[in-house]
Amino acid sequence: MLDFFTIFSKGGLVLWCFQGVRGPAATAPVNALIRSVLLQERGGNNSFTHEALTLKYKLDNQFELVFVVGFQKILTLTYVDKLIDDVHKEFRDKYRNEFQQKGALGLLNGTFDFKDDFMRLLRDAEESSKVRAPTVMKTFEQSLKSQKTVKCMIETRGEKPKEKVKNKKNKGSKKDGTEAVAVPSKASAADKQLSAAGDKEELTKDEILQKNREEFFRRHMKAGEKSRSPKPDAQKEKGKKPRVWDLGNSNAKVLDYSNSATNGSAEACPVEEFDPDMALGDKNREPGRLYDLEYESDDEAEEEKVVQNPLKPSVKKGGLGGMFGMLKGLVGSKSLTRDDMDPVLEKMKDHLIAKNVAAEIAVQLCESVAKKLEGKVMGTFTTVTSTVKQALQEALVQILQPQRRVDVLRDVMDAQRNRRPYVVTFCGVNGVGKSTNLAKISFWLIENGFSVLIAACDTFRAGAVEQLRTHTRRLNALHPPESHGGRTMVQLYEKGYGKDAAGIAMEAISYARNQGFDVVLVDTAGRMQDNAPLMTALAKLIAVNAPDLVLFVGEALVGNEAVDQLVKFNKALADHSMAQTPRLIDGIVLTKFDTIDDKVGAAISMTYITSKPIVFVGTGQTYCDLRSLNAKAVVAALMKA
Ligand code: GDP
């Protein structure tokens, strides 16, 4: 049933390996596990899926060992967790002396004859899962139904309403409190009626029936009147009319600039229309350079406070207590246990959530750190808090550092050599800053000497095309053709509103190819992650045009929502794509970073969930407010008390 079981050291030495009869070689899946989970600090849950395999693993932090078992993911093997625990214990105990006395040399020269032990443990684990045999179905004789008599199943007339009321009552009380209150009042009313009927023996059966009928109709009429809400006649007749604002212009045609044929023609912006200094921002910067995010780290005193405060619980936890316990807590010579770490991790988790890290991810991160540290012997003069904090800090930096770096300038140059434009698509929900940051990126590209064609594929939101036109004019005013050898550095490709976005993007790309533009930036309409038709349209735009880079634009203000957006965008792109290997998000533009102070958690949430890099960070509303991510700066802000 198992495909493989392997034990290796964290340094990379394979100590022992069991290979299943027909299973695939362990190398590729184990390498994937190391690359995507162990090195990426994503060890929160002990399971990892690679192609058709599920891998479960356990870390021994004391002896720096990793135990990995692999099996087909369609199988539900209930004994795997037990097996991995048993093998871990047995292997560690058997070779403990070797590890302790010889250290790394023990691993190099060690002979680990573990096959028989492993096979025994495997048999035991398999047996233990079989012990709980499936429960046998009851026979009819054993069931409650068989004990019922025919008599008790016959309903007599008088009992029927009572029973029904009773059942209703039970259901209502189970569901919620409000119904439970309402139903008994009805029941008691019915009871009253019955008892009243019983009392007044002078009333004949027919009279009672008549009375009940009248009561029923009376109630029914009332309910009918209530449910028919009065609608003003005027509203019924009128259709929906657009609101006319006091100072606005009621003529929509006046406001629609989309027909003015500006396709590809970029007018220079009249200088008096905007203040170039305001649009530019920092004048002292080096043109074309993408500066790193800056963050001033805490002063030492504050750091100390963080480390010292949560120390207390760990000191208390020391079994010996008193002076010795305190020294042990301070100096530390024992291996870390889950109990030692739990209070600190709990604090860290709350801290991360307070900094806007999505709750679910904060939990996973702390879990991963715990798994990484459990059993590890603490260094001299380190506290539990500082050890956990250090590990968490390292994990966070690791998460923010992309597996694949996106170097836009290098890729644009590559595309240039191939005589084709480099295409970037921007997507995200409404109002996150897609157009603004697209303009900032255009500015940065222009400063680096690349010409840009902006494709206005947001054909939905009123004003979207005009917004891009204004940016195009301003960018051209800041970088007029005269200062670029007569070359217009940025143009807008637009077809107005209501058209097929994928088609416009395609036309824009071929226009850019013919006109020799270096880069095409495709702006798309904002859409909610749950809107299936719009997500299908986006998947189509991406599938048809095969951009070089798909950037998800998300604002740093969000917490848990960031994760939901990203997961659903990626899922929708995968689900609605016709291709076998669907095109997903390649990178992230994190916007409005200037508005969040040190609540920088969204950066962690977004990269953790996608494993994609944050390519650009928007830090304001001028063209210069574009930065590259500095993982250490973000982590420093995150760890700040
Ligand atoms: P879109 O609907 O996604 O295209 O969003 P817009 O580009 O229209 O931006 C929405 C608002 O966010 C505008 O008022 C922008 O000025 C503002 N905005 C965009 N990026 C940033 C940023 O990095 N910092 C700040 N403070 N505001 C931003």
XYZ file of C-alpha atoms and ligand atoms in Angstrom:
669
model
C 0.000 0.000 0.000
C 2.826 2.407 0.813
C 4.852 3.729 -2.087
C 7.866 4.631 -0.007
C 9.152 5.537 3.429
C 12.361 7.452 3.746
C 14.400 8.845 6.592
C 16.928 11.573 5.885
C 18.886 14.159 7.789
C 18.105 17.845 7.455
C 21.563 18.171 5.951
C 20.432 16.043 3.025
C 21.805 12.534 3.773
C 19.377 9.714 3.083
C 19.781 7.363 6.035
C 17.279 4.699 5.201
C 14.639 4.107 2.573
C 11.853 1.625 1.975
C 10.592 1.395 -1.577
C 7.148 -0.091 -2.232
C 6.706 -2.754 -4.880
C 5.270 -0.680 -7.682
C 5.612 2.792 -6.251
C 7.425 5.615 -8.033
C 10.912 6.591 -6.904
C 10.870 8.736 -3.794
C 13.351 11.276 -5.154
C 11.072 13.600 -7.121
C 8.239 13.854 -4.582
C 10.638 14.223 -1.656
C 12.541 16.934 -3.508
C 9.243 18.722 -4.145
C 8.408 18.452 -0.443
C 11.754 19.951 0.528
C 11.480 22.760 -2.032
C 7.855 23.713 -1.513
C 7.260 22.993 2.153
C 10.342 22.516 4.290
C 12.376 25.330 2.756
C 9.353 27.579 2.387
C 8.314 27.379 6.022
C 4.942 25.910 5.169
C 5.116 22.987 7.547
C 1.888 23.841 9.358
C 0.154 20.603 8.524
C 2.076 17.404 8.110
C 0.767 16.567 4.717
C 1.738 17.524 1.179
C 0.350 16.475 -2.165
C 2.593 15.946 -5.162
C 0.951 14.792 -8.379
C -0.809 11.499 -7.554
C 0.917 11.090 -4.189
C 0.224 12.209 -0.658
C 3.311 12.696 1.448
C 3.184 12.775 5.229
C 6.217 13.791 7.176
C 7.557 14.302 10.658
C 10.525 16.352 11.813
C 12.865 15.330 14.593
C 14.428 18.625 15.550
C 16.657 17.167 18.210
C 18.587 14.933 15.844
C 17.706 16.966 12.751
C 15.937 14.129 10.981
C 13.012 14.041 8.579
C 10.672 11.047 8.220
C 8.594 10.938 5.044
C 6.020 8.441 3.904
C 4.421 8.493 0.449
C 1.250 6.785 -0.783
C -1.327 7.198 -3.537
C -3.601 10.104 -2.708
C -6.748 8.183 -3.611
C -6.078 5.877 -0.673
C -7.284 6.633 2.828
C -4.658 5.045 5.011
C -5.695 5.598 8.590
C -2.585 4.029 10.042
C -0.014 6.317 8.461
C 0.166 8.783 11.354
C 0.680 5.962 13.819
C 3.272 4.349 11.596
C 5.290 7.509 11.202
C 5.232 8.106 14.970
C 6.256 4.514 15.725
C 9.037 4.504 13.148
C 10.305 7.832 14.441
C 10.429 6.543 18.002
C 12.005 3.206 17.129
C 14.610 4.624 14.764
C 15.589 7.375 17.147
C 15.874 5.037 20.108
C 17.811 2.442 18.151
C 20.408 4.836 16.829
C 20.329 7.449 19.582
C 23.826 6.606 20.798
C 25.260 6.771 17.338
C 23.783 10.238 16.786
C 24.747 11.551 20.176
C 28.297 10.256 20.243
C 29.378 10.690 16.693
C 27.178 13.596 15.557
C 27.259 14.181 11.825
C 29.932 11.524 11.430
C 27.512 9.030 12.919
C 25.171 9.780 10.070
C 27.876 9.541 7.444
C 29.326 6.259 8.600
C 26.214 4.796 10.158
C 24.741 1.553 8.939
C 21.041 1.644 9.464
C 19.742 -1.881 9.267
C 16.164 -0.984 9.871
C 14.220 -3.101 7.394
C 12.983 -5.785 9.803
C 11.939 -3.238 12.414
C 10.131 -1.234 9.804
C 8.260 -4.232 8.407
C 7.178 -5.192 11.922
C 5.946 -1.674 12.651
C 4.155 -1.533 9.323
C 2.406 -4.855 10.028
C 1.432 -3.655 13.522
C 0.061 -0.388 12.201
C -1.901 -2.153 9.476
C -3.301 -4.622 11.992
C -4.281 -1.864 14.418
C -6.305 -0.178 11.698
C -8.083 -3.451 10.998
C -8.955 -4.051 14.663
C -11.794 -1.602 14.439
C -13.822 -3.792 12.138
C -16.696 -2.093 10.376
C -19.820 -2.055 12.517
C -22.341 -4.708 11.578
C -25.831 -3.567 10.668
C -28.581 -4.266 13.173
C -31.091 -6.914 12.314
C -34.739 -5.959 12.200
C -35.345 -7.771 15.457
C -32.691 -5.646 17.165
C -34.177 -2.385 15.944
C -36.614 -0.252 17.884
C -39.141 -0.516 15.117
C -39.592 -4.238 15.732
C -40.692 -3.484 19.281
C -43.546 -1.246 18.172
C -46.995 -2.785 18.205
C -49.434 -2.291 15.387
C -51.764 -0.546 17.799
C -49.342 2.218 18.658
C -48.882 3.015 14.976
C -52.590 3.700 14.456
C -53.412 7.362 14.858
C -56.730 8.219 16.398
C -58.391 11.436 15.311
C -58.298 13.274 18.560
C -54.626 12.615 19.170
C -53.378 13.784 15.793
C -53.201 17.538 16.273
C -51.692 17.128 19.709
C -48.872 14.927 18.444
C -48.165 17.228 15.545
C -47.986 20.194 17.803
C -45.624 18.269 20.041
C -43.319 17.380 17.149
C -43.331 20.928 15.940
C -42.493 22.074 19.373
C -39.462 19.803 19.543
C -38.209 20.809 16.129
C -38.599 24.455 16.889
C -36.744 24.236 20.125
C -33.892 22.468 18.417
C -33.596 25.033 15.649
C -33.555 28.286 17.497
C -34.926 30.176 20.368
C -37.368 32.397 18.517
C -39.420 29.573 17.069
C -39.312 27.726 20.325
C -41.012 30.673 21.951
C -43.583 31.130 19.210
C -44.700 27.521 18.819
C -45.720 26.734 22.409
C -48.057 29.714 22.393
C -49.802 28.228 19.360
C -49.861 24.821 20.997
C -51.285 26.128 24.189
C -53.953 28.011 22.225
C -54.962 24.767 20.502
C -54.995 22.941 23.787
C -57.134 25.623 25.282
C -59.552 25.374 22.409
C -59.852 21.641 22.810
C -60.334 21.816 26.537
C -62.823 24.647 26.109
C -64.713 22.487 23.652
C -64.667 19.666 26.143
C -65.987 21.900 28.879
C -68.890 23.292 26.945
C -70.696 20.097 26.412
C -73.799 21.942 25.273
C -72.031 22.812 21.943
C -72.602 20.116 19.346
C -69.778 18.748 17.203
C -71.046 20.635 14.143
C -71.142 23.881 16.046
C -67.546 23.439 17.154
C -66.472 22.698 13.610
C -68.277 25.772 12.321
C -66.672 27.918 14.973
C -63.194 26.621 14.184
C -63.739 27.230 10.500
C -64.738 30.822 11.113
C -61.700 31.332 13.309
C -59.476 29.823 10.598
C -60.835 32.118 7.872
C -60.542 35.155 10.102
C -56.864 34.406 10.765
C -56.173 33.584 7.149
C -57.602 36.863 5.915
C -55.466 38.798 8.361
C -52.293 37.011 7.274
C -53.132 37.673 3.617
C -53.599 41.353 4.270
C -50.300 41.507 6.094
C -48.263 39.724 3.432
C -49.540 41.978 0.681
C -47.350 44.986 1.365
C -48.895 48.175 0.101
C -47.002 49.476 -2.897
C -47.481 53.017 -3.961
C -49.139 53.130 -7.389
C -46.711 55.711 -8.615
C -43.781 53.349 -8.050
C -45.483 50.543 -9.904
C -46.008 52.609 -12.996
C -42.613 54.241 -13.057
C -39.569 52.403 -14.414
C -36.111 52.913 -12.980
C -34.855 56.380 -13.768
C -31.313 57.685 -13.464
C -30.773 60.086 -10.635
C -30.146 63.675 -11.713
C -27.637 65.401 -9.494
C -28.086 69.049 -8.673
C -24.773 70.212 -10.066
C -24.387 67.455 -12.597
C -25.209 67.332 -16.240
C -28.217 65.200 -16.984
C -27.058 64.556 -20.526
C -24.993 61.378 -20.419
C -23.760 61.981 -23.948
C -21.919 65.043 -22.771
C -20.082 62.936 -20.268
C -19.225 60.122 -22.654
C -15.803 60.867 -24.083
C -15.328 57.414 -25.416
C -16.280 58.230 -28.982
C -13.658 60.853 -29.518
C -11.353 58.892 -31.758
C -8.171 58.949 -29.754
C -7.146 55.404 -30.543
C -3.446 55.323 -30.193
C -3.062 59.070 -30.518
C -1.642 60.625 -27.453
C -2.157 64.297 -26.933
C 0.201 66.222 -24.767
C -1.442 67.308 -21.569
C -1.937 71.061 -21.204
C 0.595 72.023 -18.568
C -1.802 74.184 -16.564
C -4.067 71.157 -16.063
C -1.754 69.523 -13.573
C 1.229 70.277 -11.450
C 4.093 68.073 -12.686
C 5.809 68.297 -9.309
C 2.713 66.995 -7.577
C 2.321 64.145 -10.045
C 5.948 63.154 -9.731
C 6.448 63.113 -6.010
C 10.056 62.803 -4.877
C 12.242 64.908 -7.160
C 15.531 63.822 -5.657
C 15.235 60.229 -6.636
C 17.256 58.522 -9.320
C 15.069 58.312 -12.456
C 14.038 54.790 -13.416
C 15.201 53.219 -10.199
C 12.735 51.081 -8.292
C 13.543 51.782 -4.690
C 13.096 49.197 -1.974
C 10.417 49.647 0.626
C 11.891 51.374 3.600
C 11.111 50.673 7.156
C 12.810 51.924 10.251
C 13.383 49.002 12.526
C 12.584 49.193 16.222
C 15.156 50.496 18.609
C 16.888 47.935 20.734
C 15.001 48.804 23.905
C 11.680 47.881 22.372
C 13.051 44.618 21.040
C 14.230 43.715 24.506
C 10.770 44.350 25.879
C 9.235 41.882 23.438
C 11.732 39.243 24.353
C 11.617 39.729 28.075
C 7.917 40.034 28.764
C 6.668 36.647 27.672
C 9.612 35.044 29.385
C 7.722 34.694 32.644
C 5.462 31.811 31.713
C 8.370 29.764 30.410
C 10.255 30.275 33.656
C 7.226 29.157 35.620
C 6.916 26.110 33.455
C 10.398 24.856 34.376
C 9.687 21.800 36.509
C 12.350 22.600 39.116
C 11.191 26.146 39.784
C 13.115 28.561 42.005
C 16.548 29.845 41.190
C 17.579 26.838 39.155
C 14.436 26.956 37.070
C 14.958 30.616 36.380
C 18.541 30.085 35.307
C 17.466 27.211 33.131
C 14.849 29.410 31.526
C 17.418 32.101 30.908
C 20.339 30.026 29.812
C 18.489 27.143 28.313
C 19.992 23.733 27.836
C 16.972 21.526 27.364
C 15.118 20.684 24.253
C 12.010 22.690 23.488
C 8.653 21.109 24.145
C 5.268 22.087 22.817
C 4.212 23.166 26.319
C 7.145 25.559 26.535
C 6.272 27.131 23.242
C 2.497 27.252 23.417
C 2.100 30.451 25.466
C 4.664 32.248 23.312
C 3.122 30.973 20.090
C -0.316 32.034 21.252
C 1.000 35.557 21.789
C 2.757 35.540 18.441
C -0.409 34.390 16.714
C -2.456 37.197 18.267
C 0.278 39.648 17.359
C 0.253 38.525 13.724
C -3.525 38.754 13.533
C -3.393 42.242 15.021
C -0.974 43.123 12.227
C -3.565 42.060 9.635
C -2.211 38.602 8.842
C -5.215 36.442 7.954
C -6.193 34.429 11.040
C -5.962 31.061 9.321
C -2.466 31.846 8.054
C -1.278 33.131 11.426
C -2.319 29.776 12.918
C -0.549 27.817 10.185
C 2.595 29.897 10.547
C 2.777 29.350 14.293
C 2.087 25.668 13.802
C 4.904 25.460 11.289
C 7.301 27.196 13.656
C 6.268 24.846 16.473
C 6.909 21.806 14.288
C 10.268 23.175 13.305
C 11.359 23.849 16.877
C 9.846 20.978 18.841
C 12.626 18.894 20.332
C 15.344 21.341 19.313
C 17.975 22.019 21.940
C 18.078 25.713 22.691
C 21.381 27.488 22.451
C 23.044 28.931 25.513
C 21.689 32.308 26.651
C 18.550 32.052 24.591
C 15.028 32.162 25.905
C 12.012 30.335 24.583
C 10.577 33.640 23.440
C 13.649 34.738 21.564
C 14.047 31.307 19.971
C 10.430 31.249 18.791
C 10.600 34.856 17.649
C 13.797 34.241 15.735
C 12.307 31.182 14.020
C 9.135 33.063 13.151
C 11.125 35.976 11.762
C 13.156 33.638 9.574
C 9.999 31.907 8.398
C 8.377 35.219 7.475
C 11.387 36.419 5.489
C 11.471 33.075 3.727
C 7.796 33.338 2.814
C 8.180 36.835 1.418
C 11.158 35.861 -0.676
C 9.784 34.472 -3.885
C 10.625 31.059 -5.219
C 10.725 32.616 -8.675
C 11.925 36.175 -9.004
C 10.093 38.340 -11.491
C 12.525 40.708 -13.171
C 10.337 42.830 -15.411
C 13.105 44.913 -17.006
C 15.134 41.851 -17.936
C 12.055 40.141 -19.382
C 11.104 43.246 -21.381
C 14.594 43.286 -22.878
C 14.236 39.612 -23.744
C 10.956 40.313 -25.530
C 12.566 43.279 -27.297
C 15.246 40.980 -28.673
C 12.487 38.732 -30.008
C 10.813 41.740 -31.648
C 7.605 41.407 -29.757
C 5.961 43.473 -27.037
C 6.054 42.289 -23.427
C 2.459 41.985 -22.227
C 1.298 42.481 -18.642
C -2.313 41.983 -17.522
C -3.618 43.593 -14.348
C -6.564 42.064 -12.516
C -8.243 42.473 -9.160
C -11.418 43.674 -7.492
C -12.784 47.200 -7.895
C -11.036 50.218 -6.452
C -7.836 48.512 -5.336
C -5.696 50.746 -7.540
C -5.271 48.827 -10.786
C -5.315 51.858 -13.082
C -3.290 54.088 -10.762
C -0.558 51.526 -10.302
C -0.590 50.632 -13.970
C 0.188 54.310 -14.597
C 2.995 54.220 -12.029
C 4.466 51.145 -13.683
C 4.194 52.859 -17.094
C 6.126 55.807 -15.687
C 8.850 53.549 -14.328
C 9.109 51.698 -17.649
C 9.298 54.964 -19.592
C 12.050 56.193 -17.313
C 13.889 53.012 -18.187
C 13.582 53.855 -21.850
C 10.725 51.515 -22.829
C 7.691 52.661 -24.771
C 4.317 51.608 -23.400
C 0.919 50.958 -24.931
C -1.909 50.974 -22.402
C -4.826 48.784 -23.449
C -8.063 50.082 -21.921
C -9.854 46.771 -21.408
C -11.980 47.960 -18.514
C -14.947 48.494 -20.790
C -17.362 48.342 -17.907
C -16.724 50.994 -15.250
C -17.792 54.481 -16.266
C -14.788 56.764 -16.390
C -12.221 53.969 -16.600
C -11.119 54.920 -20.128
C -11.014 58.640 -19.287
C -8.909 57.876 -16.203
C -6.331 56.091 -18.354
C -6.471 58.857 -20.967
C -5.644 61.422 -18.312
C -2.722 59.308 -17.113
C -1.483 58.906 -20.690
C -1.557 62.657 -21.250
C 0.242 63.353 -18.037
C 2.882 60.761 -18.653
C 3.450 62.207 -22.112
C 3.674 65.670 -20.649
C 6.324 64.463 -18.196
C 8.143 62.556 -20.930
C 7.445 64.459 -24.145
C 8.565 62.945 -27.457
C 11.212 65.680 -27.765
C 13.172 64.242 -24.884
C 12.960 60.735 -26.359
C 14.180 61.378 -29.873
C 10.709 62.194 -31.211
C 9.268 58.919 -29.985
C 5.902 58.985 -28.196
C 6.596 56.994 -25.085
C 3.086 56.108 -24.026
C -0.166 55.703 -25.915
C -3.638 54.569 -25.068
C -5.438 51.890 -27.049
C -9.167 52.135 -26.410
C -12.456 51.176 -27.998
C -14.879 52.754 -25.564
C -17.282 50.827 -23.400
C -19.321 47.656 -23.601
C -16.985 45.829 -25.981
C -15.301 42.477 -25.566
C -12.222 43.058 -23.434
C -10.338 40.010 -24.754
C -10.758 41.275 -28.327
C -9.512 44.767 -27.458
C -6.455 43.315 -25.719
C -5.707 41.207 -28.765
C -5.995 44.196 -31.117
C -3.832 46.273 -28.790
C -1.097 43.643 -28.764
C -0.989 43.402 -32.543
C -1.072 47.220 -32.783
C 1.870 47.351 -30.368
C 3.751 44.769 -32.432
C 3.225 46.743 -35.634
C 4.097 50.079 -34.052
C 7.143 48.755 -32.215
C 5.991 49.306 -28.634
C 8.094 47.572 -26.010
C 5.396 46.876 -23.449
C 1.613 46.484 -23.442
C -0.112 47.042 -20.110
C -3.639 45.628 -20.129
C -6.050 47.208 -17.657
C -9.062 45.008 -16.913
C -12.387 45.694 -15.228
C -12.527 45.204 -11.477
C -14.552 42.176 -10.564
C -15.588 40.385 -7.443
C -13.975 37.017 -6.993
C -17.401 35.330 -6.776
C -18.758 36.691 -10.038
C -18.572 33.642 -12.310
C -19.382 35.319 -15.683
C -16.808 38.055 -15.140
C -14.206 35.574 -13.959
C -14.840 33.487 -17.083
C -14.312 36.600 -19.190
C -11.010 37.261 -17.420
C -9.882 33.663 -17.902
C -10.725 34.040 -21.589
C -8.783 37.306 -21.884
C -5.757 35.633 -20.338
C -6.094 32.412 -22.332
C -6.536 34.185 -25.662
C -3.779 36.740 -25.260
C -1.245 34.686 -23.263
C 0.349 37.653 -21.481
C 3.905 37.357 -20.225
C 2.858 38.397 -16.748
C -0.482 38.252 -14.930
C -0.447 40.593 -11.973
C -3.039 40.493 -9.239
C -3.564 43.928 -7.723
C -4.573 43.821 -4.074
C -4.658 46.478 -1.420
C -2.662 46.205 1.767
C -5.663 47.322 3.806
C -7.337 43.950 3.733
C -6.871 41.089 6.173
C -8.693 37.795 5.704
C -10.357 39.158 2.582
C -7.003 39.183 0.746
C -6.767 35.441 1.044
C -10.310 34.920 -0.152
C -9.750 37.174 -3.173
C -6.531 35.513 -4.199
C -7.701 31.960 -3.687
C -10.881 32.582 -5.634
C -9.167 34.510 -8.442
C -6.680 31.706 -8.915
C -9.380 29.060 -8.660
C -11.619 30.871 -11.111
C -8.758 31.273 -13.573
C -8.110 27.555 -13.298
C -11.779 26.536 -13.474
C -12.802 28.794 -16.336
C -9.746 28.239 -18.443
C -10.069 25.932 -21.412
C -6.371 25.115 -21.416
C -4.997 21.941 -19.871
C -2.457 23.813 -17.820
C -4.381 26.963 -16.929
C -2.641 30.273 -16.605
C -2.756 31.545 -13.019
C -1.550 34.670 -11.263
C 2.204 35.209 -11.661
C 2.727 37.985 -9.182
C 1.163 40.569 -6.926
C 0.992 44.367 -6.881
C 0.374 45.380 -3.295
C -1.191 48.839 -3.210
C -1.979 51.506 -0.615
C 0.959 50.420 1.496
C 1.245 54.016 2.673
C -2.112 53.793 4.427
C -1.509 50.921 6.811
C 1.247 52.077 9.134
C 2.799 48.851 10.430
C -0.197 46.586 9.785
C 1.611 44.905 6.946
C 0.099 41.440 7.360
C -1.640 41.363 3.959
C 1.801 41.015 2.347
C 2.361 37.799 4.274
C -1.137 36.457 3.674
C -0.937 37.055 -0.066
C 2.457 35.497 -0.628
C 1.784 32.612 1.717
C -1.391 31.627 -0.049
C -0.098 31.889 -3.620
C 3.657 31.350 -3.255
C 3.903 34.188 -5.774
C 6.131 37.205 -5.357
C 5.016 40.741 -4.643
C 6.487 42.401 -7.713
C 5.528 46.016 -6.988
C 4.328 47.908 -3.959
C 2.228 51.059 -4.372
C 2.970 53.568 -1.656
C 1.010 56.663 -2.633
C -0.717 58.570 -5.367
C 2.152 60.042 -7.340
C 4.012 58.351 -10.190
C 7.101 57.874 -8.068
C 5.282 55.990 -5.360
C 6.243 52.595 -6.627
C 8.581 50.353 -4.667
C 9.938 46.856 -4.733
C 9.323 44.666 -1.726
C 11.959 44.497 0.941
C 11.201 41.342 2.896
C 13.308 42.325 5.894
C 11.606 45.716 6.162
C 8.163 44.146 6.051
C 9.099 41.562 8.667
C 10.574 44.263 10.897
C 7.273 46.167 10.682
C 5.381 42.996 11.369
C 7.391 42.082 14.429
C 7.252 45.580 15.879
C 5.383 45.549 19.176
P -9.129 50.516 -9.815
O -10.619 50.583 -9.740
O -8.635 49.231 -9.257
O -8.569 50.821 -11.148
O -8.591 51.621 -8.773
P -8.023 53.064 -9.083
O -6.725 52.998 -9.790
O -9.087 53.887 -9.693
O -7.723 53.565 -7.601
C -8.700 53.726 -6.610
C -8.230 54.761 -5.611
O -7.116 54.274 -4.895
C -7.781 56.052 -6.275
O -8.264 57.120 -5.520
C -6.268 55.981 -6.190
O -5.696 57.275 -6.125
C -6.081 55.236 -4.906
N -4.787 54.536 -4.857
C -4.303 53.659 -5.739
N -3.094 53.211 -5.346
C -2.809 53.827 -4.175
C -1.692 53.774 -3.272
O -0.709 53.046 -3.444
N -1.764 54.554 -2.166
C -2.847 55.351 -1.911
N -2.835 56.081 -0.802
N -3.899 55.427 -2.744
C -3.893 54.669 -3.864
